[in-house]
PDB file of C-alpha atoms in Angstrom:
ATOM      1  CA  GLU A   1      -7.728  39.703  -1.706  1.00  0.00           C
ATOM      2  CA  GLY A   2      -4.453  37.789  -1.842  1.00  0.00           C
ATOM      3  CA  GLY A   3      -4.909  34.133  -0.954  1.00  0.00           C
ATOM      4  CA  GLY A   4      -2.479  31.570   0.432  1.00  0.00           C
ATOM      5  CA  LEU A   5       0.049  33.863   2.063  1.00  0.00           C
ATOM      6  CA  PHE A   6      -2.231  36.212   3.949  1.00  0.00           C
ATOM      7  CA  SER A   7      -5.343  38.293   3.388  1.00  0.00           C
ATOM      8  CA  LEU A   8      -4.606  41.772   2.142  1.00  0.00           C
ATOM      9  CA  HIS A   9      -6.773  44.440   0.556  1.00  0.00           C
ATOM     10  CA  ILE A  10      -5.609  45.499  -2.888  1.00  0.00           C
ATOM     11  CA  ALA A  11      -5.658  49.138  -1.792  1.00  0.00           C
ATOM     12  CA  LEU A  12      -1.998  49.687  -2.705  1.00  0.00           C
ATOM     13  CA  SER A  13      -1.354  50.758   0.868  1.00  0.00           C
ATOM     14  CA  ASN A  14       1.625  50.376   3.157  1.00  0.00           C
ATOM     15  CA  PHE A  15       2.079  47.068   4.958  1.00  0.00           C
ATOM     16  CA  ASP A  16       3.856  46.679   8.279  1.00  0.00           C
ATOM     17  CA  PHE A  17       5.960  43.560   7.933  1.00  0.00           C
ATOM     18  CA  ALA A  18       5.735  43.017  11.694  1.00  0.00           C
ATOM     19  CA  ARG A  19       2.115  41.918  11.149  1.00  0.00           C
ATOM     20  CA  GLY A  20       2.780  39.098   8.754  1.00  0.00           C
ATOM     21  CA  VAL A  21       5.365  36.749   7.322  1.00  0.00           C
ATOM     22  CA  VAL A  22       5.650  36.371   3.586  1.00  0.00           C
ATOM     23  CA  VAL A  23       7.387  33.264   2.284  1.00  0.00           C
ATOM     24  CA  GLY A  24      10.295  34.084   0.001  1.00  0.00           C
ATOM     25  CA  LEU A  25      10.757  37.759   0.917  1.00  0.00           C
ATOM     26  CA  TYR A  26      13.924  37.001   2.838  1.00  0.00           C
ATOM     27  CA  ARG A  27      15.357  40.441   2.089  1.00  0.00           C
ATOM     28  CA  TYR A  28      12.803  42.136   4.331  1.00  0.00           C
ATOM     29  CA  ARG A  29      13.003  42.278   8.104  1.00  0.00           C
ATOM     30  CA  VAL A  30      10.387  42.505  10.817  1.00  0.00           C
ATOM     31  CA  GLY A  31       9.575  46.195  11.155  1.00  0.00           C
ATOM     32  CA  ASP A  32      10.069  47.022   7.479  1.00  0.00           C
ATOM     33  CA  ILE A  33       7.283  49.072   5.883  1.00  0.00           C
ATOM     34  CA  LEU A  34       6.395  47.704   2.454  1.00  0.00           C
ATOM     35  CA  LYS A  35       4.113  49.138  -0.226  1.00  0.00           C
ATOM     36  CA  VAL A  36       1.820  46.756  -2.060  1.00  0.00           C
ATOM     37  CA  THR A  37       2.200  47.568  -5.766  1.00  0.00           C
ATOM     38  CA  GLY A  38      -0.013  44.813  -7.174  1.00  0.00           C
ATOM     39  CA  PHE A  39      -0.398  41.054  -7.469  1.00  0.00           C
ATOM     40  CA  HIS A  40       1.200  38.381  -9.617  1.00  0.00           C
ATOM     41  CA  ASN A  41      -1.289  35.515  -9.729  1.00  0.00           C
ATOM     42  CA  ALA A  42      -2.223  35.222  -6.040  1.00  0.00           C
ATOM     43  CA  ALA A  43       1.077  36.577  -4.700  1.00  0.00           C
ATOM     44  CA  PRO A  44       1.322  40.240  -3.617  1.00  0.00           C
ATOM     45  CA  GLN A  45       4.142  42.325  -5.088  1.00  0.00           C
ATOM     46  CA  PHE A  46       5.976  44.675  -2.738  1.00  0.00           C
ATOM     47  CA  ARG A  47       8.231  47.696  -2.873  1.00  0.00           C
ATOM     48  CA  PHE A  48      10.418  48.576   0.108  1.00  0.00           C
ATOM     49  CA  VAL A  49       9.459  51.960   1.610  1.00  0.00           C
ATOM     50  CA  HIS A  50      11.375  52.403   4.852  1.00  0.00           C
ATOM     51  CA  ARG A  51      12.425  50.951   8.167  1.00  0.00           C
ATOM     52  CA  ARG A  52      10.140  51.659  11.109  1.00  0.00           C
ATOM     53  CA  ASN A  53      10.807  53.922  14.103  1.00  0.00           C
ATOM     54  CA  VAL A  54      14.047  55.501  12.939  1.00  0.00           C
ATOM     55  CA  VAL A  55      14.116  59.138  14.033  1.00  0.00           C
ATOM     56  CA  LEU A  56      16.246  62.257  13.919  1.00  0.00           C
ATOM     57  CA  SER A  57      16.146  64.410  17.020  1.00  0.00           C
ATOM     58  CA  VAL A  58      18.081  67.456  18.189  1.00  0.00           C
ATOM     59  CA  ASP A  59      15.742  69.033  20.741  1.00  0.00           C
ATOM     60  CA  THR A  60      12.069  68.141  21.274  1.00  0.00           C
ATOM     61  CA  ASP A  61      11.699  67.302  17.586  1.00  0.00           C
ATOM     62  CA  LYS A  62      11.113  63.702  16.532  1.00  0.00           C
ATOM     63  CA  THR A  63      11.427  63.119  12.808  1.00  0.00           C
ATOM     64  CA  ASN A  64      10.704  59.572  11.710  1.00  0.00           C
ATOM     65  CA  GLU A  65      11.808  57.951   8.508  1.00  0.00           C
ATOM     66  CA  GLU A  66       8.465  58.361   6.769  1.00  0.00           C
ATOM     67  CA  ASP A  67       8.378  62.111   7.445  1.00  0.00           C
ATOM     68  CA  LEU A  68      11.932  62.450   6.167  1.00  0.00           C
ATOM     69  CA  LEU A  69      11.081  60.475   3.036  1.00  0.00           C
ATOM     70  CA  LYS A  70       8.122  62.740   2.267  1.00  0.00           C
ATOM     71  CA  ALA A  71      10.262  65.853   2.715  1.00  0.00           C
ATOM     72  CA  VAL A  72      13.098  64.533   0.557  1.00  0.00           C
ATOM     73  CA  THR A  73      10.608  63.477  -2.117  1.00  0.00           C
ATOM     74  CA  GLN A  74       9.412  67.072  -2.387  1.00  0.00           C
ATOM     75  CA  ALA A  75      12.908  68.537  -2.360  1.00  0.00           C
ATOM     76  CA  LYS A  76      14.345  66.290  -5.051  1.00  0.00           C
ATOM     77  CA  LEU A  77      11.781  67.602  -7.542  1.00  0.00           C
ATOM     78  CA  LEU A  78      13.880  70.774  -7.646  1.00  0.00           C
ATOM     79  CA  LEU A  79      16.725  68.785  -9.195  1.00  0.00           C
ATOM     80  CA  GLU A  80      14.773  67.712 -12.270  1.00  0.00           C
ATOM     81  CA  PRO A  81      15.172  70.964 -14.259  1.00  0.00           C
ATOM     82  CA  LEU A  82      18.940  70.541 -13.836  1.00  0.00           C
ATOM     83  CA  GLY A  83      18.848  67.043 -15.282  1.00  0.00           C
ATOM     84  CA  CYS A  84      19.950  65.587 -11.938  1.00  0.00           C
ATOM     85  CA  LEU A  85      18.569  62.668  -9.961  1.00  0.00           C
ATOM     86  CA  LEU A  86      18.879  61.786  -6.294  1.00  0.00           C
ATOM     87  CA  THR A  87      20.074  58.174  -6.173  1.00  0.00           C
ATOM     88  CA  GLU A  88      20.623  57.649  -2.434  1.00  0.00           C
ATOM     89  CA  TYR A  89      20.454  59.545   0.815  1.00  0.00           C
ATOM     90  CA  THR A  90      20.921  59.123   4.526  1.00  0.00           C
ATOM     91  CA  SER A  91      21.005  61.474   7.496  1.00  0.00           C
ATOM     92  CA  TYR A  92      22.143  62.096  11.035  1.00  0.00           C
ATOM     93  CA  ALA A  93      21.559  64.636  13.774  1.00  0.00           C
ATOM     94  CA  ASP A  94      24.755  66.638  14.233  1.00  0.00           C
ATOM     95  CA  THR A  95      24.771  67.696  17.868  1.00  0.00           C
ATOM     96  CA  SER A  96      28.420  68.746  17.806  1.00  0.00           C
ATOM     97  CA  SER A  97      27.356  72.140  16.438  1.00  0.00           C
ATOM     98  CA  ILE A  98      25.556  74.775  18.531  1.00  0.00           C
ATOM     99  CA  PRO A  99      22.692  74.519  17.988  1.00  0.00           C
ATOM    100  CA  GLY A 100      22.537  71.027  16.578  1.00  0.00           C
ATOM    101  CA  HIS A 101      21.153  70.482  13.105  1.00  0.00           C
ATOM    102  CA  TYR A 102      20.058  67.822  10.638  1.00  0.00           C
ATOM    103  CA  VAL A 103      22.616  66.676   8.081  1.00  0.00           C
ATOM    104  CA  LEU A 104      21.615  64.784   4.939  1.00  0.00           C
ATOM    105  CA  PHE A 105      24.103  63.032   2.678  1.00  0.00           C
ATOM    106  CA  TRP A 106      22.906  63.026  -0.935  1.00  0.00           C
ATOM    107  CA  GLU A 107      24.365  61.110  -3.858  1.00  0.00           C
ATOM    108  CA  LEU A 108      23.421  62.617  -7.209  1.00  0.00           C
ATOM    109  CA  LYS A 109      23.804  61.666 -10.835  1.00  0.00           C
ATOM    110  CA  THR A 110      22.840  63.203 -14.144  1.00  0.00           C
ATOM    111  CA  LYS A 111      20.303  61.562 -16.415  1.00  0.00           C
ATOM    112  CA  ALA A 112      23.327  60.471 -18.463  1.00  0.00           C
ATOM    113  CA  SER A 113      24.456  58.479 -15.391  1.00  0.00           C
ATOM    114  CA  SER A 114      27.491  60.596 -14.624  1.00  0.00           C
ATOM    115  CA  ASP A 115      28.561  62.803 -11.731  1.00  0.00           C
ATOM    116  CA  PRO A 116      27.183  66.346 -11.989  1.00  0.00           C
ATOM    117  CA  SER A 117      29.908  68.617 -13.359  1.00  0.00           C
ATOM    118  CA  HIS A 118      28.420  71.552 -11.475  1.00  0.00           C
ATOM    119  CA  ILE A 119      26.192  71.705  -8.412  1.00  0.00           C
ATOM    120  CA  ASP A 120      23.903  74.732  -8.366  1.00  0.00           C
ATOM    121  CA  SER A 121      24.239  76.257  -4.892  1.00  0.00           C
ATOM    122  CA  ALA A 122      20.949  78.148  -5.071  1.00  0.00           C
ATOM    123  CA  VAL A 123      19.008  75.013  -6.001  1.00  0.00           C
ATOM    124  CA  MET A 124      20.650  72.957  -3.265  1.00  0.00           C
ATOM    125  CA  GLU A 125      19.878  75.653  -0.697  1.00  0.00           C
ATOM    126  CA  ASP A 126      16.274  75.591  -1.876  1.00  0.00           C
ATOM    127  CA  CYS A 127      16.294  71.806  -1.410  1.00  0.00           C
ATOM    128  CA  CYS A 128      17.368  72.342   2.205  1.00  0.00           C
ATOM    129  CA  SER A 129      14.600  74.887   2.770  1.00  0.00           C
ATOM    130  CA  THR A 130      11.994  72.669   1.124  1.00  0.00           C
ATOM    131  CA  ILE A 131      12.846  69.760   3.404  1.00  0.00           C
ATOM    132  CA  GLU A 132      12.530  71.984   6.469  1.00  0.00           C
ATOM    133  CA  SER A 133       9.187  73.377   5.329  1.00  0.00           C
ATOM    134  CA  CYS A 134       7.865  69.809   4.924  1.00  0.00           C
ATOM    135  CA  LEU A 135       8.828  68.669   8.425  1.00  0.00           C
ATOM    136  CA  ASP A 136       6.359  68.799  11.293  1.00  0.00           C
ATOM    137  CA  SER A 137       5.372  71.791  13.408  1.00  0.00           C
ATOM    138  CA  VAL A 138       7.601  70.817  16.339  1.00  0.00           C
ATOM    139  CA  TYR A 139      10.690  70.882  14.138  1.00  0.00           C
ATOM    140  CA  ARG A 140       9.604  74.160  12.532  1.00  0.00           C
ATOM    141  CA  ARG A 141       8.935  75.713  15.953  1.00  0.00           C
ATOM    142  CA  CYS A 142      12.374  74.672  17.200  1.00  0.00           C
ATOM    143  CA  ARG A 143      13.932  76.146  14.047  1.00  0.00           C
ATOM    144  CA  SER A 144      11.920  79.335  13.700  1.00  0.00           C
ATOM    145  CA  ARG A 145      10.879  80.422  17.193  1.00  0.00           C
ATOM    146  CA  ASP A 146      13.086  78.633  19.691  1.00  0.00           C
ATOM    147  CA  ARG A 147      16.189  78.631  17.460  1.00  0.00           C
ATOM    148  CA  SER A 148      17.187  75.402  19.201  1.00  0.00           C
ATOM    149  CA  ILE A 149      17.877  73.709  15.855  1.00  0.00           C
ATOM    150  CA  GLY A 150      20.279  75.108  13.288  1.00  0.00           C
ATOM    151  CA  PRO A 151      19.799  75.274   9.501  1.00  0.00           C
ATOM    152  CA  LEU A 152      19.406  71.917   7.792  1.00  0.00           C
ATOM    153  CA  GLU A 153      22.456  70.893   5.775  1.00  0.00           C
ATOM    154  CA  ILE A 154      22.822  68.759   2.647  1.00  0.00           C
ATOM    155  CA  ARG A 155      26.246  67.296   1.926  1.00  0.00           C
ATOM    156  CA  VAL A 156      26.587  66.019  -1.618  1.00  0.00           C
ATOM    157  CA  VAL A 157      28.875  63.001  -1.920  1.00  0.00           C
ATOM    158  CA  ARG A 158      30.559  61.660  -5.028  1.00  0.00           C
ATOM    159  CA  ARG A 159      29.198  58.570  -6.718  1.00  0.00           C
ATOM    160  CA  GLY A 160      30.093  55.299  -5.081  1.00  0.00           C
ATOM    161  CA  ALA A 161      29.885  56.690  -1.555  1.00  0.00           C
ATOM    162  CA  PHE A 162      26.815  54.624  -0.710  1.00  0.00           C
ATOM    163  CA  ASP A 163      28.392  51.506  -2.198  1.00  0.00           C
ATOM    164  CA  ALA A 164      31.230  52.078   0.256  1.00  0.00           C
ATOM    165  CA  LEU A 165      28.686  52.494   3.061  1.00  0.00           C
ATOM    166  CA  MET A 166      27.113  49.158   2.136  1.00  0.00           C
ATOM    167  CA  ASP A 167      30.536  47.475   2.121  1.00  0.00           C
ATOM    168  CA  TYR A 168      31.206  48.923   5.565  1.00  0.00           C
ATOM    169  CA  CYS A 169      27.883  47.697   6.984  1.00  0.00           C
ATOM    170  CA  VAL A 170      28.384  44.239   5.484  1.00  0.00           C
ATOM    171  CA  SER A 171      31.873  44.085   6.987  1.00  0.00           C
ATOM    172  CA  LEU A 172      30.245  44.517  10.401  1.00  0.00           C
ATOM    173  CA  GLY A 173      27.969  41.541   9.843  1.00  0.00           C
ATOM    174  CA  SER A 174      24.981  42.925   7.942  1.00  0.00           C
ATOM    175  CA  SER A 175      23.523  40.522   5.418  1.00  0.00           C
ATOM    176  CA  VAL A 176      24.039  41.524   1.793  1.00  0.00           C
ATOM    177  CA  ASN A 177      20.620  40.070   0.992  1.00  0.00           C
ATOM    178  CA  GLN A 178      18.881  42.103   3.694  1.00  0.00           C
ATOM    179  CA  TYR A 179      20.852  45.317   3.244  1.00  0.00           C
ATOM    180  CA  LYS A 180      18.902  48.504   2.660  1.00  0.00           C
ATOM    181  CA  THR A 181      20.482  51.931   2.832  1.00  0.00           C
ATOM    182  CA  PRO A 182      19.867  53.239   6.364  1.00  0.00           C
ATOM    183  CA  ARG A 183      18.020  56.541   6.261  1.00  0.00           C
ATOM    184  CA  CYS A 184      19.555  57.548   9.570  1.00  0.00           C
ATOM    185  CA  ILE A 185      23.073  56.704  10.717  1.00  0.00           C
ATOM    186  CA  GLN A 186      24.665  57.132  14.124  1.00  0.00           C
ATOM    187  CA  SER A 187      27.975  55.321  13.739  1.00  0.00           C
ATOM    188  CA  ARG A 188      30.889  57.763  13.790  1.00  0.00           C
ATOM    189  CA  GLU A 189      32.767  55.486  11.420  1.00  0.00           C
ATOM    190  CA  ALA A 190      29.904  55.459   8.906  1.00  0.00           C
ATOM    191  CA  ILE A 191      29.540  59.235   9.115  1.00  0.00           C
ATOM    192  CA  GLN A 192      33.282  59.697   8.624  1.00  0.00           C
ATOM    193  CA  LEU A 193      33.254  57.335   5.644  1.00  0.00           C
ATOM    194  CA  LEU A 194      30.659  59.500   3.896  1.00  0.00           C
ATOM    195  CA  GLU A 195      32.256  62.726   5.071  1.00  0.00           C
ATOM    196  CA  GLU A 196      35.471  61.790   3.263  1.00  0.00           C
ATOM    197  CA  LYS A 197      33.513  61.689  -0.004  1.00  0.00           C
ATOM    198  CA  VAL A 198      31.726  65.033   0.321  1.00  0.00           C
ATOM    199  CA  VAL A 199      32.073  67.334  -2.695  1.00  0.00           C
ATOM    200  CA  GLY A 200      29.722  70.106  -1.595  1.00  0.00           C
ATOM    201  CA  LYS A 201      27.944  71.431   1.503  1.00  0.00           C
ATOM    202  CA  PHE A 202      24.754  73.481   1.418  1.00  0.00           C
ATOM    203  CA  PHE A 203      22.537  75.024   4.117  1.00  0.00           C
ATOM    204  CA  SER A 204      18.984  76.255   4.338  1.00  0.00           C
ATOM    205  CA  ARG A 205      18.914  80.051   4.042  1.00  0.00           C
ATOM    206  CA  LYS A 206      15.305  80.480   5.157  1.00  0.00           C
ATOM    207  CA  LEU A 207      13.431  79.886   8.372  1.00  0.00           C
ATOM    208  CA  PRO A 208      10.506  77.504   7.832  1.00  0.00           C
ATOM    209  CA  PHE A 209       7.045  78.925   8.419  1.00  0.00           C
ATOM    210  CA  TRP A 210       5.584  78.244  11.847  1.00  0.00           C
ATOM    211  CA  GLU A 211       2.706  79.712  13.835  1.00  0.00           C
ATOM    212  CA  PRO A 212       1.244  78.748  17.215  1.00  0.00           C
ATOM    213  CA  TYR A 213      -1.567  76.226  17.218  1.00  0.00           C
ATOM    214  CA  THR A 214      -4.527  77.763  19.063  1.00  0.00           C
ATOM    215  CA  MET A 215      -7.486  76.116  20.754  1.00  0.00           C
ATOM    216  CA  MET A 216      -9.825  77.967  18.353  1.00  0.00           C
ATOM    217  CA  GLU A 217      -8.076  76.293  15.411  1.00  0.00           C
ATOM    218  CA  ALA A 218      -8.323  72.936  17.155  1.00  0.00           C
ATOM    219  CA  LYS A 219     -12.097  73.319  17.611  1.00  0.00           C
ATOM    220  CA  ALA A 220     -12.542  74.471  14.025  1.00  0.00           C
ATOM    221  CA  GLY A 221     -10.628  71.419  12.773  1.00  0.00           C
TER     222      GLY A 221
END
């Protein structure tokens, strides 16, 4: 248990910052989801995970930030054999296309901390497909059966794009100390800022697997 600040099990679980106030963690806001990574003396140590209740939606789908994080975490593993790392990402629901689709902006670097000289199209398309396969059944139904959502798209931006996004957000009044890269953006200006730095666009080439959920399956579960 952590004493003094609040009681917390050392289960290395996620902590909803809306439930407590921690002295000195001025960078975190109410609604932030933090992961307890350990204790220093009696003080818990945290890692920022995501903001709460941020969603992407095109049709009846509702993708929250945690679901997106899990999907991206799986997809970025495909970059490792290429010696590439995903350094930042954000997303938005592009409803200007018919049908609408999810767009993710990815900033990549090599393990030598440079811009990738070549982006493997096949790998990036597999990243798109992996993300879709990791999203929930409503999204996969809309994509595969209803066709009310178009193929997920990843737009790779050159390095420094997310620094520019931070500068833009700070110019609008965001605190530098509290700034965390938004995992979903809606501002046209912010989207345009990143769009100007795109060096490659890639789409999912596969429909994600989906099958109807039957009452027999529900009883068996």
